[in-house]
Amino acid sequence: VANFYQTLAQIYSLGLIRRSKNLQLMEMKEGTKVLYVGCGSGEDAVQAAKLGAKVTCIDISPKMIRNIELRLQREKVSARLICGDIFEHLEYESYDIVTVNYFLNNFPSNVLPKLLKHITSLIKKDGKLMIADFFALSQNKVLKMIEIANFYVAVCFFWLLRVAPLHKYQNYVSYFKEIGISLERIDTVRFLNIGIPLYGNIVGFKN
């Protein structure tokens, strides 16, 4: 399922989803302790490991973890793999960077603040939280409508194929003050670097 979903996502987004995750690599360097939450197929985690980052991947699905293990073996790099619930991962203030890519939108609004607060507790002081996901934060109302429409078309498409649940768009930045994160920047990706930003990488740092 992970590989099927990943392939569909790349086709649907014309490669922009992968580009949004690759934007995070500029923050990775030799020895950086990085946690990938809900790591899925793990292609982004493998790229970080190839740069020399000390990568930890956590996912509740044994199949996802096995998939990453095979990727790591093929690329001849290593990472720590944990099959389990992120809420049970209690390594507080252990990571320089925590990344959460195309994962948070699966959680309802009554769970999301608790999840984000827990994820933040795992980050070192002045460490970073990075979230690659659909972008719908344009100030222009027309652009924002198009961005949100892109999100819902994708959600319905993947739901019909039974590879993802139905869920609503959520503005993660709106939770940052509550969880002790300050926004550093939002990097967006566009087709051929022009047009409407539909995907992006949010970068915040822990206060």
C-alpha positions as a Markdown table, in Angstrom:
| # | Residue | x | y | z |
|---|---|---|---|---|
| 1 | Val | 0.0 | 0.0 | 0.0 |
| 2 | Ala | 2.8 | 2.4 | 0.9 |
| 3 | Asn | 4.5 | 2.1 | -2.5 |
| 4 | Phe | 1.2 | 2.3 | -4.3 |
| 5 | Tyr | 0.1 | 5.4 | -2.4 |
| 6 | Gln | 3.5 | 7.0 | -2.9 |
| 7 | Thr | 3.5 | 6.4 | -6.7 |
| 8 | Leu | -0.1 | 7.8 | -7.0 |
| 9 | Ala | 0.9 | 10.8 | -4.9 |
| 10 | Gln | 3.8 | 11.6 | -7.2 |
| 11 | Ile | 1.7 | 11.2 | -10.3 |
| 12 | Tyr | -1.1 | 13.3 | -8.9 |
| 13 | Ser | 1.2 | 16.1 | -7.7 |
| 14 | Leu | 3.5 | 16.0 | -10.7 |
| 15 | Gly | 6.4 | 15.3 | -8.4 |
| 16 | Leu | 5.6 | 18.3 | -6.1 |
| 17 | Ile | 5.0 | 16.2 | -3.0 |
| 18 | Arg | 8.4 | 14.7 | -3.2 |
| 19 | Arg | 9.9 | 18.2 | -3.8 |
| 20 | Ser | 8.2 | 19.5 | -0.7 |
| 21 | Lys | 9.8 | 16.8 | 1.4 |
| 22 | Asn | 13.2 | 17.3 | -0.3 |
| 23 | Leu | 13.2 | 20.9 | 0.9 |
| 24 | Gln | 13.8 | 19.6 | 4.4 |
| 25 | Leu | 17.2 | 18.2 | 3.4 |
| 26 | Met | 18.8 | 21.6 | 3.5 |
| 27 | Glu | 18.5 | 21.4 | 7.3 |
| 28 | Met | 20.1 | 18.0 | 7.5 |
| 29 | Lys | 23.8 | 17.5 | 8.0 |
| 30 | Glu | 26.3 | 14.9 | 9.4 |
| 31 | Gly | 25.2 | 13.9 | 12.9 |
| 32 | Thr | 21.8 | 15.7 | 13.0 |
| 33 | Lys | 19.4 | 13.8 | 15.1 |
| 34 | Val | 16.2 | 13.5 | 13.1 |
| 35 | Leu | 12.9 | 11.8 | 14.0 |
| 36 | Tyr | 10.4 | 11.0 | 11.2 |
| 37 | Val | 6.9 | 10.6 | 12.6 |
| 38 | Gly | 4.5 | 8.5 | 10.7 |
| 39 | Cys | 7.3 | 7.8 | 8.2 |
| 40 | Gly | 5.2 | 5.8 | 5.8 |
| 41 | Ser | 7.3 | 4.6 | 2.8 |
| 42 | Gly | 10.3 | 6.4 | 4.2 |
| 43 | Glu | 11.9 | 7.8 | 1.0 |
| 44 | Asp | 12.6 | 11.1 | 2.7 |
| 45 | Ala | 14.1 | 9.4 | 5.8 |
| 46 | Val | 16.4 | 7.4 | 3.6 |
| 47 | Gln | 17.6 | 10.6 | 1.8 |
| 48 | Ala | 18.4 | 12.2 | 5.2 |
| 49 | Ala | 20.4 | 9.1 | 6.2 |
| 50 | Lys | 22.4 | 9.3 | 3.0 |
| 51 | Leu | 23.4 | 12.8 | 4.1 |
| 52 | Gly | 24.8 | 11.4 | 7.4 |
| 53 | Ala | 21.9 | 12.4 | 9.7 |
| 54 | Lys | 21.1 | 10.1 | 12.7 |
| 55 | Val | 17.7 | 9.1 | 11.6 |
| 56 | Thr | 14.9 | 7.5 | 13.7 |
| 57 | Cys | 11.7 | 6.4 | 12.0 |
| 58 | Ile | 8.5 | 5.6 | 13.8 |
| 59 | Asp | 5.3 | 4.2 | 12.3 |
| 60 | Ile | 2.5 | 2.1 | 13.7 |
| 61 | Ser | 2.4 | -0.2 | 10.7 |
| 62 | Pro | 4.9 | -3.2 | 10.6 |
| 63 | Lys | 4.6 | -3.2 | 6.8 |
| 64 | Met | 5.7 | 0.4 | 6.6 |
| 65 | Ile | 8.7 | -0.3 | 8.8 |
| 66 | Arg | 9.7 | -3.4 | 6.8 |
| 67 | Asn | 9.4 | -1.3 | 3.6 |
| 68 | Ile | 11.8 | 1.3 | 5.0 |
| 69 | Glu | 14.2 | -1.4 | 6.2 |
| 70 | Leu | 14.4 | -2.7 | 2.6 |
| 71 | Arg | 15.0 | 0.8 | 1.3 |
| 72 | Leu | 17.8 | 1.3 | 3.7 |
| 73 | Gln | 19.4 | -2.0 | 2.8 |
| 74 | Arg | 19.3 | -1.1 | -0.9 |
| 75 | Glu | 20.9 | 2.3 | -0.3 |
| 76 | Lys | 23.4 | 0.8 | 2.2 |
| 77 | Val | 22.6 | 3.3 | 4.9 |
| 78 | Ser | 21.2 | 2.8 | 8.4 |
| 79 | Ala | 18.5 | 4.3 | 10.7 |
| 80 | Arg | 16.7 | 3.3 | 13.9 |
| 81 | Leu | 13.3 | 1.9 | 13.1 |
| 82 | Ile | 10.5 | 1.8 | 15.7 |
| 83 | Cys | 7.1 | 0.1 | 15.1 |
| 84 | Gly | 4.8 | 1.8 | 17.5 |
| 85 | Asp | 2.5 | 4.6 | 18.5 |
| 86 | Ile | 4.1 | 8.1 | 18.5 |
| 87 | Phe | 2.3 | 8.9 | 21.8 |
| 88 | Glu | 4.3 | 6.1 | 23.4 |
| 89 | His | 7.6 | 7.5 | 22.2 |
| 90 | Leu | 8.9 | 9.3 | 25.3 |
| 91 | Glu | 12.4 | 10.4 | 24.3 |
| 92 | Tyr | 11.8 | 14.0 | 25.5 |
| 93 | Glu | 14.1 | 16.8 | 24.1 |
| 94 | Ser | 16.2 | 14.2 | 22.2 |
| 95 | Tyr | 16.0 | 15.4 | 18.6 |
| 96 | Asp | 17.4 | 18.3 | 16.7 |
| 97 | Ile | 14.7 | 18.0 | 14.1 |
| 98 | Val | 11.3 | 16.3 | 14.1 |
| 99 | Thr | 9.6 | 15.9 | 10.7 |
| 100 | Val | 5.9 | 15.1 | 10.1 |
| 101 | Asn | 5.2 | 14.7 | 6.4 |
| 102 | Tyr | 1.7 | 14.2 | 5.0 |
| 103 | Phe | 0.6 | 12.6 | 8.2 |
| 104 | Leu | -1.1 | 15.2 | 10.5 |
| 105 | Asn | -4.1 | 15.7 | 8.2 |
| 106 | Asn | -5.3 | 12.2 | 9.2 |
| 107 | Phe | -6.1 | 13.4 | 12.7 |
| 108 | Pro | -9.3 | 15.2 | 13.8 |
| 109 | Ser | -9.1 | 18.7 | 15.3 |
| 110 | Asn | -9.7 | 17.4 | 18.8 |
| 111 | Val | -6.6 | 15.2 | 18.7 |
| 112 | Leu | -4.3 | 17.3 | 16.7 |
| 113 | Pro | -3.3 | 19.8 | 19.4 |
| 114 | Lys | -2.4 | 17.0 | 21.8 |
| 115 | Leu | -0.4 | 15.2 | 19.1 |
| 116 | Leu | 1.5 | 18.4 | 18.1 |
| 117 | Lys | 2.3 | 19.1 | 21.8 |
| 118 | His | 3.7 | 15.6 | 22.3 |
| 119 | Ile | 5.8 | 15.9 | 19.1 |
| 120 | Thr | 7.1 | 19.2 | 20.3 |
| 121 | Ser | 8.2 | 17.7 | 23.6 |
| 122 | Leu | 10.6 | 15.4 | 21.7 |
| 123 | Ile | 12.5 | 18.4 | 20.2 |
| 124 | Lys | 15.5 | 19.9 | 21.8 |
| 125 | Lys | 15.3 | 23.6 | 22.8 |
| 126 | Asp | 15.9 | 25.7 | 19.6 |
| 127 | Gly | 15.4 | 22.5 | 17.6 |
| 128 | Lys | 13.1 | 22.4 | 14.6 |
| 129 | Leu | 9.7 | 21.1 | 13.7 |
| 130 | Met | 9.2 | 20.6 | 9.9 |
| 131 | Ile | 5.9 | 19.7 | 8.3 |
| 132 | Ala | 5.6 | 19.0 | 4.6 |
| 133 | Asp | 2.0 | 18.9 | 3.5 |
| 134 | Phe | -0.6 | 20.5 | 1.3 |
| 135 | Phe | -0.3 | 24.3 | 1.2 |
| 136 | Ala | -3.4 | 26.5 | 1.6 |
| 137 | Leu | -2.1 | 29.6 | 3.4 |
| 138 | Ser | -2.1 | 32.2 | 0.6 |
| 139 | Gln | -3.5 | 35.6 | 1.6 |
| 140 | Asn | -5.2 | 36.1 | -1.7 |
| 141 | Lys | -8.7 | 34.6 | -1.3 |
| 142 | Val | -8.9 | 33.2 | -4.9 |
| 143 | Leu | -5.6 | 31.5 | -4.6 |
| 144 | Lys | -6.5 | 30.1 | -1.2 |
| 145 | Met | -9.8 | 28.6 | -2.7 |
| 146 | Ile | -7.8 | 26.9 | -5.4 |
| 147 | Glu | -5.3 | 25.5 | -2.9 |
| 148 | Ile | -8.0 | 24.2 | -0.7 |
| 149 | Ala | -9.8 | 22.7 | -3.7 |
| 150 | Asn | -6.6 | 20.9 | -4.7 |
| 151 | Phe | -6.4 | 19.4 | -1.2 |
| 152 | Tyr | -10.0 | 18.1 | -1.3 |
| 153 | Val | -9.7 | 16.7 | -4.8 |
| 154 | Ala | -6.7 | 14.7 | -3.7 |
| 155 | Val | -8.4 | 13.5 | -0.5 |
| 156 | Cys | -11.4 | 12.3 | -2.4 |
| 157 | Phe | -9.3 | 10.7 | -5.1 |
| 158 | Phe | -7.2 | 8.7 | -2.6 |
| 159 | Trp | -10.3 | 7.9 | -0.5 |
| 160 | Leu | -12.1 | 6.5 | -3.5 |
| 161 | Leu | -9.0 | 4.2 | -4.1 |
| 162 | Arg | -9.2 | 3.2 | -0.4 |
| 163 | Val | -5.7 | 4.2 | 0.4 |
| 164 | Ala | -6.4 | 7.2 | 2.6 |
| 165 | Pro | -9.3 | 8.3 | 4.9 |
| 166 | Leu | -11.5 | 11.4 | 4.3 |
| 167 | His | -10.3 | 14.3 | 6.4 |
| 168 | Lys | -10.5 | 18.1 | 6.4 |
| 169 | Tyr | -7.8 | 20.7 | 5.8 |
| 170 | Gln | -6.2 | 22.0 | 8.9 |
| 171 | Asn | -3.9 | 25.0 | 9.4 |
| 172 | Tyr | -1.0 | 23.6 | 11.5 |
| 173 | Val | 0.6 | 27.0 | 12.0 |
| 174 | Ser | -2.4 | 28.2 | 13.9 |
| 175 | Tyr | -1.4 | 25.7 | 16.7 |
| 176 | Phe | 2.2 | 26.9 | 16.9 |
| 177 | Lys | 1.8 | 29.4 | 19.7 |
| 178 | Glu | -0.1 | 26.9 | 21.8 |
| 179 | Ile | 2.6 | 24.2 | 21.5 |
| 180 | Gly | 5.6 | 26.5 | 22.0 |
| 181 | Ile | 6.8 | 26.7 | 18.4 |
| 182 | Ser | 7.7 | 29.9 | 16.5 |
| 183 | Leu | 7.3 | 30.0 | 12.7 |
| 184 | Glu | 10.6 | 30.4 | 10.9 |
| 185 | Arg | 9.5 | 30.2 | 7.3 |
| 186 | Ile | 7.3 | 28.3 | 4.9 |
| 187 | Asp | 8.9 | 27.1 | 1.7 |
| 188 | Thr | 6.5 | 26.4 | -1.1 |
| 189 | Val | 6.7 | 24.4 | -4.4 |
| 190 | Arg | 5.1 | 25.2 | -7.7 |
| 191 | Phe | 5.0 | 23.4 | -11.0 |
| 192 | Leu | 8.0 | 24.6 | -13.1 |
| 193 | Asn | 8.5 | 27.1 | -10.2 |
| 194 | Ile | 5.6 | 29.2 | -11.4 |
| 195 | Gly | 1.9 | 29.2 | -10.8 |
| 196 | Ile | 0.0 | 28.6 | -7.5 |
| 197 | Pro | 1.8 | 27.1 | -4.5 |
| 198 | Leu | 0.0 | 23.8 | -3.7 |
| 199 | Tyr | 2.5 | 22.1 | -1.5 |
| 200 | Gly | 5.0 | 23.3 | 1.0 |
| 201 | Asn | 7.3 | 22.7 | 4.0 |
| 202 | Ile | 6.6 | 24.6 | 7.2 |
| 203 | Val | 9.7 | 25.2 | 9.4 |
| 204 | Gly | 9.3 | 26.2 | 13.0 |
| 205 | Phe | 11.7 | 26.2 | 16.0 |
| 206 | Lys | 11.1 | 25.3 | 19.6 |
| 207 | Asn | 11.1 | 28.3 | 22.0 |
